[in-house]
């Protein structure tokens, strides 16, 4: 299959690219490199630098690389940022997403897999959460992901798209090549590892009075490698059947509390990792645990790497190997050495964010 991975230089996108290439698919990466990293794109796939809102450029790339299916991982994804700037989220995640759908329609590409989120559920009424449960997002991040799912549904009904939305819970871990490098970093596991390296003095634990056994929030962590495999299975599944939007939760179905994560990280790293309790962070549901039964049954997905110990071990190994995160200058050198002309990059980089 010839696959365009939009957002393929980000954490989830780049690790999925690795899985797709390893499975023998031909991959093109499309990314604006605002949060993604040039160095996260492994050798092989063509990297096109462009904006998700640039319908014309996307359509050109889809045609030029004779793309069969799209994996869309290009959304803005920070809850707090979405509360501070909802316009950014609606512009990127909804308007940008619709430009992608229209480009696909223009180029005759109707197979799409989308990185969605547990944030579409808001405060769940029950756990584990199933796909048919009420969606009621409590922040613009979740709301914009849900709005885009709505657009996908109508492109399926009106334009024959076969689309799959994968709602992830908390993603963690790393591959040999790729790991988490966000600026600013807000996620629990990379921040805990920052403390382990000495970059941070202590981890702040947000809230100790939740209705959970140790009073801290419980989350369902899934290894980024297992997500990559889910993307592969989902892309393959869009090859047959009637036009539709199918939705699957992806989690490991096991919840760990914030305190349990910190304790496990102490064991894996052998470092002390001081922790301090703070008040609750706004917008955190007490417990988020997925029922992934549907993905297991219908896609044949089995998370194989998602034990907490394995995720922490892999994230720690990547962190030790990349103490300053990605070095994009090395990637630029590599491209220059391989004779890449950067033409697409030059063109795309001059296109304004729509
Ligand atoms: N936490 C701390 N200290 C920190 C950072 C996080 O105690 O320094 C706690 C949070 O309060 C939360 C848990 O660790 O209880 C996990 O927080 P993260 O920021 O790592 O992840 P979230 O659960 O907030 O976010 C995840 C996904 C989002 C998704 C959201 C759904 O990353 O994409 O779940 O609510 F939207």
Short mmCIF file of C-alpha atoms and ligand atoms in Angstrom, two decimals:
data_model
loop_
_atom_site.label_atom_id
_atom_site.label_comp_id
_atom_site.label_asym_id
_atom_site.label_seq_id
_atom_site.Cartn_x
_atom_site.Cartn_y
_atom_site.Cartn_z
CA UNK A 1 0.00 0.00 0.00
CA UNK A 2 1.13 3.60 -0.61
CA UNK A 3 0.37 5.53 2.57
CA UNK A 4 0.53 9.23 3.40
CA UNK A 5 1.17 9.81 7.10
CA UNK A 6 0.06 13.35 7.92
CA UNK A 7 1.84 14.35 11.12
CA UNK A 8 4.41 11.61 10.48
CA UNK A 9 7.24 13.52 12.19
CA UNK A 10 5.47 13.59 15.57
CA UNK A 11 5.69 11.08 18.42
CA UNK A 12 2.82 8.78 17.39
CA UNK A 13 3.20 9.47 13.65
CA UNK A 14 6.93 8.74 13.45
CA UNK A 15 6.70 5.49 15.38
CA UNK A 16 3.79 4.40 13.16
CA UNK A 17 5.85 5.19 10.06
CA UNK A 18 8.43 2.72 11.34
CA UNK A 19 5.78 -0.01 11.67
CA UNK A 20 4.32 0.67 8.23
CA UNK A 21 7.72 0.66 6.51
CA UNK A 22 8.70 -2.54 8.31
CA UNK A 23 5.46 -4.15 7.06
CA UNK A 24 6.53 -3.38 3.50
CA UNK A 25 4.39 -0.33 2.75
CA UNK A 26 5.54 2.70 0.80
CA UNK A 27 5.26 5.76 3.07
CA UNK A 28 5.28 9.50 2.44
CA UNK A 29 5.40 11.81 5.47
CA UNK A 30 3.62 15.19 5.45
CA UNK A 31 4.31 17.44 8.45
CA UNK A 32 4.72 21.15 9.17
CA UNK A 33 7.47 20.42 11.74
CA UNK A 34 6.01 22.78 14.34
CA UNK A 35 5.86 20.05 16.97
CA UNK A 36 7.28 17.21 14.87
CA UNK A 37 10.97 16.64 14.22
CA UNK A 38 12.79 16.18 10.94
CA UNK A 39 15.07 13.74 12.77
CA UNK A 40 12.09 11.59 13.76
CA UNK A 41 11.48 10.51 10.16
CA UNK A 42 13.49 7.35 9.61
CA UNK A 43 15.53 6.97 6.44
CA UNK A 44 13.43 5.88 3.45
CA UNK A 45 10.11 7.79 3.43
CA UNK A 46 9.94 11.11 1.58
CA UNK A 47 9.32 14.03 3.96
CA UNK A 48 7.11 16.79 2.59
CA UNK A 49 6.94 19.89 4.76
CA UNK A 50 3.49 21.43 4.50
CA UNK A 51 0.45 22.67 6.37
CA UNK A 52 -2.56 20.48 7.01
CA UNK A 53 -4.83 23.34 5.96
CA UNK A 54 -3.21 23.56 2.51
CA UNK A 55 -5.70 21.56 0.49
CA UNK A 56 -4.02 22.18 -2.87
CA UNK A 57 -0.61 21.06 -1.68
CA UNK A 58 -2.04 17.96 -0.03
CA UNK A 59 -3.97 17.03 -3.17
CA UNK A 60 -0.81 17.45 -5.23
CA UNK A 61 1.15 15.14 -2.91
CA UNK A 62 -1.65 12.55 -2.85
CA UNK A 63 -1.67 12.45 -6.66
CA UNK A 64 2.07 12.66 -7.15
CA UNK A 65 2.82 9.77 -4.77
CA UNK A 66 -0.24 7.79 -5.96
CA UNK A 67 -1.44 7.40 -2.38
CA UNK A 68 -3.92 4.61 -1.53
CA UNK A 69 -4.63 5.49 2.12
CA UNK A 70 -4.01 8.25 4.65
CA UNK A 71 -3.05 8.04 8.33
CA UNK A 72 -3.90 11.37 9.97
CA UNK A 73 -1.90 12.12 13.15
CA UNK A 74 -1.51 15.87 12.67
CA UNK A 75 -3.71 17.36 15.36
CA UNK A 76 -2.83 19.80 18.11
CA UNK A 77 -3.10 17.74 21.28
CA UNK A 78 -2.61 19.63 24.54
CA UNK A 79 -5.63 20.07 26.76
CA UNK A 80 -4.37 23.21 28.55
CA UNK A 81 -3.29 24.88 25.30
CA UNK A 82 -6.71 24.15 23.83
CA UNK A 83 -8.39 25.90 26.77
CA UNK A 84 -6.13 28.93 26.31
CA UNK A 85 -6.53 29.11 22.52
CA UNK A 86 -9.63 27.28 21.22
CA UNK A 87 -9.33 29.06 17.84
CA UNK A 88 -5.98 27.37 17.21
CA UNK A 89 -7.60 23.99 17.85
CA UNK A 90 -10.64 24.61 15.65
CA UNK A 91 -8.42 26.00 12.87
CA UNK A 92 -5.92 23.12 12.95
CA UNK A 93 -7.99 20.13 14.03
CA UNK A 94 -11.30 20.92 12.34
CA UNK A 95 -10.65 23.33 9.44
CA UNK A 96 -7.26 21.73 8.70
CA UNK A 97 -8.79 18.27 8.92
CA UNK A 98 -11.58 19.19 6.50
CA UNK A 99 -8.98 20.51 4.03
CA UNK A 100 -7.35 17.07 4.21
CA UNK A 101 -10.71 15.35 3.58
CA UNK A 102 -11.38 17.60 0.58
CA UNK A 103 -7.89 17.00 -0.80
CA UNK A 104 -8.48 13.25 -0.48
CA UNK A 105 -11.83 13.56 -2.23
CA UNK A 106 -10.19 15.60 -5.00
CA UNK A 107 -7.47 13.00 -5.48
CA UNK A 108 -9.91 10.06 -5.28
CA UNK A 109 -8.39 8.68 -2.05
CA UNK A 110 -11.10 7.36 0.28
CA UNK A 111 -9.23 5.24 2.86
CA UNK A 112 -8.48 7.10 6.10
CA UNK A 113 -7.34 6.24 9.62
CA UNK A 114 -7.49 9.01 12.22
CA UNK A 115 -5.70 9.43 15.58
CA UNK A 116 -8.49 10.39 17.93
CA UNK A 117 -8.53 10.55 21.72
CA UNK A 118 -10.19 9.45 24.92
CA UNK A 119 -10.79 13.15 25.50
CA UNK A 120 -13.94 12.87 23.35
CA UNK A 121 -15.64 11.13 26.30
CA UNK A 122 -15.09 13.93 28.81
CA UNK A 123 -15.97 12.75 32.33
CA UNK A 124 -16.97 9.12 31.75
CA UNK A 125 -20.06 7.80 33.48
CA UNK A 126 -18.51 4.34 33.79
CA UNK A 127 -15.20 2.59 33.26
CA UNK A 128 -13.97 0.79 31.29
CA UNK A 129 -15.26 3.12 28.58
CA UNK A 130 -16.81 1.54 25.48
CA UNK A 131 -17.07 3.19 22.07
CA UNK A 132 -20.86 3.55 22.29
CA UNK A 133 -20.65 5.45 25.58
CA UNK A 134 -21.68 9.09 25.69
CA UNK A 135 -19.24 11.55 24.14
CA UNK A 136 -19.24 14.87 25.98
CA UNK A 137 -15.82 16.54 25.77
CA UNK A 138 -14.87 19.02 28.48
CA UNK A 139 -12.17 20.87 26.53
CA UNK A 140 -11.66 22.20 22.97
CA UNK A 141 -9.08 19.48 22.31
CA UNK A 142 -11.64 16.70 22.77
CA UNK A 143 -14.37 18.76 21.10
CA UNK A 144 -12.33 19.36 17.96
CA UNK A 145 -11.37 15.69 17.65
CA UNK A 146 -15.03 14.75 17.97
CA UNK A 147 -16.03 17.40 15.41
CA UNK A 148 -13.56 15.93 12.95
CA UNK A 149 -14.97 12.44 13.53
CA UNK A 150 -18.34 13.95 12.56
CA UNK A 151 -16.86 15.26 9.30
CA UNK A 152 -15.36 11.83 8.59
CA UNK A 153 -18.75 10.23 9.11
CA UNK A 154 -20.35 12.48 6.50
CA UNK A 155 -17.51 12.04 4.01
CA UNK A 156 -18.15 8.31 4.37
CA UNK A 157 -21.88 8.73 3.77
CA UNK A 158 -21.62 11.28 0.94
CA UNK A 159 -18.32 10.47 -0.74
CA UNK A 160 -17.76 6.76 -0.10
CA UNK A 161 -14.93 7.07 2.43
CA UNK A 162 -13.95 3.98 4.44
CA UNK A 163 -12.65 5.56 7.61
CA UNK A 164 -11.52 4.40 11.04
CA UNK A 165 -11.10 6.59 14.10
CA UNK A 166 -8.81 5.25 16.84
CA UNK A 167 -9.42 6.79 20.25
CA UNK A 168 -6.20 6.50 22.23
CA UNK A 169 -5.86 6.69 25.94
CA UNK A 170 -2.43 7.60 27.42
CA UNK A 171 0.42 6.83 25.04
CA UNK A 172 3.88 5.98 26.40
CA UNK A 173 7.12 4.16 25.58
CA UNK A 174 9.49 4.49 22.65
CA UNK A 175 11.04 2.53 19.80
CA UNK A 176 14.79 2.29 19.22
CA UNK A 177 14.63 5.28 16.88
CA UNK A 178 11.84 7.45 18.23
CA UNK A 179 10.47 8.69 21.52
CA UNK A 180 8.76 11.62 23.20
CA UNK A 181 10.30 15.06 22.76
CA UNK A 182 7.72 17.82 23.31
CA UNK A 183 8.33 21.46 24.09
CA UNK A 184 6.82 22.25 26.50
CA UNK A 185 6.44 18.78 28.02
CA UNK A 186 3.27 18.29 30.04
CA UNK A 187 2.82 14.51 30.12
CA UNK A 188 3.41 12.49 33.25
CA UNK A 189 5.93 9.85 32.14
CA UNK A 190 8.42 12.13 30.32
CA UNK A 191 8.25 14.57 33.24
CA UNK A 192 8.92 11.76 35.72
CA UNK A 193 11.92 10.73 33.61
CA UNK A 194 13.13 14.36 33.55
CA UNK A 195 13.33 14.16 37.33
CA UNK A 196 15.17 10.83 37.08
CA UNK A 197 17.83 12.43 34.85
CA UNK A 198 18.16 15.37 37.23
CA UNK A 199 16.66 17.83 34.72
CA UNK A 200 13.74 18.39 37.08
CA UNK A 201 14.04 18.57 40.85
CA UNK A 202 10.74 16.75 41.64
CA UNK A 203 7.54 15.54 40.05
CA UNK A 204 4.37 17.42 40.94
CA UNK A 205 1.46 15.14 41.70
CA UNK A 206 -1.74 16.93 40.74
CA UNK A 207 -4.43 16.03 43.28
CA UNK A 208 -4.43 13.46 46.06
CA UNK A 209 -8.11 13.55 46.91
CA UNK A 210 -9.62 11.75 43.93
CA UNK A 211 -12.04 8.87 44.58
CA UNK A 212 -9.37 6.26 43.79
CA UNK A 213 -7.50 3.82 46.09
CA UNK A 214 -4.45 6.09 46.59
CA UNK A 215 -6.22 9.38 45.88
CA UNK A 216 -4.36 10.09 42.60
CA UNK A 217 -5.79 9.86 39.07
CA UNK A 218 -5.84 6.55 37.24
CA UNK A 219 -4.88 6.33 33.56
CA UNK A 220 -4.74 3.58 30.93
CA UNK A 221 -1.33 3.56 29.24
CA UNK A 222 -0.65 2.02 25.86
CA UNK A 223 2.76 1.50 24.28
CA UNK A 224 3.41 3.58 21.17
CA UNK A 225 4.58 0.37 19.43
CA UNK A 226 1.19 -1.20 20.03
CA UNK A 227 -0.46 1.90 18.57
CA UNK A 228 1.71 1.56 15.47
CA UNK A 229 0.44 -1.96 15.01
CA UNK A 230 -3.16 -0.82 15.51
CA UNK A 231 -2.66 1.77 12.75
CA UNK A 232 -1.35 -0.90 10.42
CA UNK A 233 -4.33 -3.19 11.10
CA UNK A 234 -6.78 -0.30 10.73
CA UNK A 235 -5.26 0.83 7.42
CA UNK A 236 -5.55 -2.71 6.11
CA UNK A 237 -9.17 -2.90 7.33
CA UNK A 238 -10.14 0.16 5.25
CA UNK A 239 -9.41 -1.90 2.12
CA UNK A 240 -12.74 -3.65 2.14
CA UNK A 241 -16.35 -3.21 3.15
CA UNK A 242 -18.98 -0.55 2.62
CA UNK A 243 -18.32 3.14 3.16
CA UNK A 244 -18.43 3.82 6.88
CA UNK A 245 -16.77 5.37 9.90
CA UNK A 246 -15.77 2.79 12.49
CA UNK A 247 -14.57 3.83 15.94
CA UNK A 248 -12.21 1.85 18.20
CA UNK A 249 -10.78 2.55 21.64
CA UNK A 250 -7.11 1.69 22.13
CA UNK A 251 -5.87 1.12 25.65
CA UNK A 252 -4.36 -1.72 27.59
CA UNK A 253 -7.49 -2.04 29.77
CA UNK A 254 -5.34 -1.74 32.91
CA UNK A 255 -5.33 1.44 34.91
CA UNK A 256 -2.36 2.78 36.89
CA UNK A 257 -2.47 5.64 39.35
CA UNK A 258 -0.09 8.59 39.13
CA UNK A 259 1.63 7.35 42.31
CA UNK A 260 1.99 3.85 40.86
CA UNK A 261 3.63 5.31 37.75
CA UNK A 262 6.12 7.28 39.86
CA UNK A 263 6.90 4.23 41.99
CA UNK A 264 7.39 2.02 38.91
CA UNK A 265 9.69 4.67 37.38
CA UNK A 266 11.83 4.63 40.56
CA UNK A 267 12.29 0.87 40.11
CA UNK A 268 13.04 1.01 36.38
CA UNK A 269 15.50 3.92 36.59
CA UNK A 270 17.02 3.13 39.97
CA UNK A 271 16.75 6.85 40.79
CA UNK A 272 14.96 8.37 43.76
CA UNK A 273 12.47 10.69 41.86
CA UNK A 274 11.20 13.02 44.62
CA UNK A 275 7.47 13.81 44.39
CA UNK A 276 5.40 16.67 45.81
CA UNK A 277 1.63 16.79 46.11
CA UNK A 278 -0.16 19.75 44.57
CA UNK A 279 -3.80 20.63 44.10
CA UNK A 280 -5.80 19.11 41.26
CA UNK A 281 -5.10 20.16 37.67
CA UNK A 282 -8.20 21.60 36.00
CA UNK A 283 -9.99 19.24 33.60
CA UNK A 284 -8.51 15.91 34.80
CA UNK A 285 -11.11 13.12 35.01
CA UNK A 286 -10.34 10.85 38.02
CA UNK A 287 -10.27 7.57 36.08
CA UNK A 288 -9.84 6.90 32.34
CA UNK A 289 -9.67 3.25 31.38
CA UNK A 290 -10.59 1.88 27.95
CA UNK A 291 -12.47 -1.16 26.90
CA UNK A 292 -10.50 -2.22 23.82
CA UNK A 293 -12.57 -5.35 23.25
CA UNK A 294 -13.90 -4.11 19.94
CA UNK A 295 -10.40 -3.42 18.52
CA UNK A 296 -9.22 -6.83 19.70
CA UNK A 297 -12.23 -8.61 18.24
CA UNK A 298 -12.66 -6.76 14.94
CA UNK A 299 -9.16 -5.57 14.05
CA UNK A 300 -7.35 -8.52 15.66
CA UNK A 301 -5.31 -6.07 17.76
CA UNK A 302 -3.35 -7.36 20.75
CA UNK A 303 -1.23 -4.94 22.80
CA UNK A 304 2.03 -6.80 23.38
CA UNK A 305 4.30 -4.14 24.84
CA UNK A 306 1.94 -2.25 27.13
CA UNK A 307 3.03 -3.40 30.58
CA UNK A 308 3.93 -0.35 32.67
CA UNK A 309 7.44 -1.70 33.21
CA UNK A 310 8.06 -2.19 29.48
CA UNK A 311 6.77 1.28 28.58
CA UNK A 312 8.93 2.93 31.24
CA UNK A 313 11.98 0.83 30.34
CA UNK A 314 11.72 1.77 26.65
CA UNK A 315 11.04 5.45 27.38
CA UNK A 316 14.00 5.53 29.78
CA UNK A 317 16.33 3.85 27.28
CA UNK A 318 15.35 6.40 24.62
CA UNK A 319 15.82 9.27 27.05
CA UNK A 320 19.30 8.09 28.02
CA UNK A 321 20.22 7.70 24.34
CA UNK A 322 18.86 11.19 23.49
CA UNK A 323 19.66 13.39 26.49
CA UNK A 324 18.77 16.57 24.57
CA UNK A 325 15.93 15.03 22.53
CA UNK A 326 16.09 15.12 18.74
CA UNK A 327 18.92 16.81 16.93
CA UNK A 328 17.34 18.10 13.72
CA UNK A 329 20.64 19.46 12.48
CA UNK A 330 21.90 15.90 12.10
CA UNK A 331 18.81 15.07 10.01
CA UNK A 332 19.39 18.12 7.78
CA UNK A 333 23.00 17.03 7.24
CA UNK A 334 21.81 13.54 6.37
CA UNK A 335 19.37 14.91 3.80
CA UNK A 336 21.99 17.14 2.25
CA UNK A 337 24.40 14.22 2.05
CA UNK A 338 21.77 12.06 0.33
CA UNK A 339 21.24 14.76 -2.31
CA UNK A 340 17.66 15.64 -1.38
CA UNK A 341 16.90 18.93 -3.15
CA UNK A 342 14.44 20.22 -0.59
CA UNK A 343 12.23 21.61 -3.37
CA UNK A 344 8.96 20.53 -1.77
CA UNK A 345 10.16 21.81 1.55
CA UNK A 346 10.94 25.23 0.15
CA UNK A 347 7.56 25.52 -1.56
CA UNK A 348 5.59 24.27 1.39
CA UNK A 349 7.42 26.26 3.99
CA UNK A 350 6.34 29.48 2.31
CA UNK A 351 2.65 28.59 2.53
CA UNK A 352 0.91 30.38 5.38
CA UNK A 353 -1.05 28.50 7.99
CA UNK A 354 -4.60 28.53 6.76
N1 LIG B 1 0.13 14.48 36.14
C1 LIG B 1 0.75 14.82 37.34
N2 LIG B 1 1.88 15.56 37.26
C2 LIG B 1 2.41 15.99 36.09
C3 LIG B 1 1.77 15.65 34.88
C4 LIG B 1 0.62 14.89 34.95
O1 LIG B 1 0.28 14.48 38.42
O2 LIG B 1 3.43 16.68 36.13
C5 LIG B 1 -1.09 13.67 36.22
C6 LIG B 1 -2.28 14.35 35.58
O3 LIG B 1 -2.91 15.20 36.51
C7 LIG B 1 -3.11 13.16 35.16
C8 LIG B 1 -2.07 12.08 34.83
O4 LIG B 1 -0.87 12.51 35.45
O5 LIG B 1 -3.88 12.72 36.21
C9 LIG B 1 -1.80 11.94 33.35
O6 LIG B 1 -1.56 13.24 32.83
P1 LIG B 1 -0.95 13.46 31.38
O7 LIG B 1 -0.81 14.92 31.17
O8 LIG B 1 0.25 12.61 31.18
O9 LIG B 1 -2.06 12.86 30.42
P2 LIG B 1 -3.63 13.19 30.37
O10 LIG B 1 -4.32 12.03 31.03
O11 LIG B 1 -3.98 14.54 30.81
O12 LIG B 1 -3.84 13.21 28.80
C10 LIG B 1 -4.18 12.10 28.09
C11 LIG B 1 -3.77 12.32 26.67
C12 LIG B 1 -4.59 13.37 26.03
C13 LIG B 1 -6.05 13.08 26.26
C14 LIG B 1 -6.36 12.91 27.71
C15 LIG B 1 -7.80 12.53 27.92
O13 LIG B 1 -2.39 12.69 26.58
O14 LIG B 1 -4.32 13.39 24.65
O15 LIG B 1 -5.56 11.89 28.22
O16 LIG B 1 -8.26 13.10 29.11
F1 LIG B 1 -6.80 14.11 25.81
#
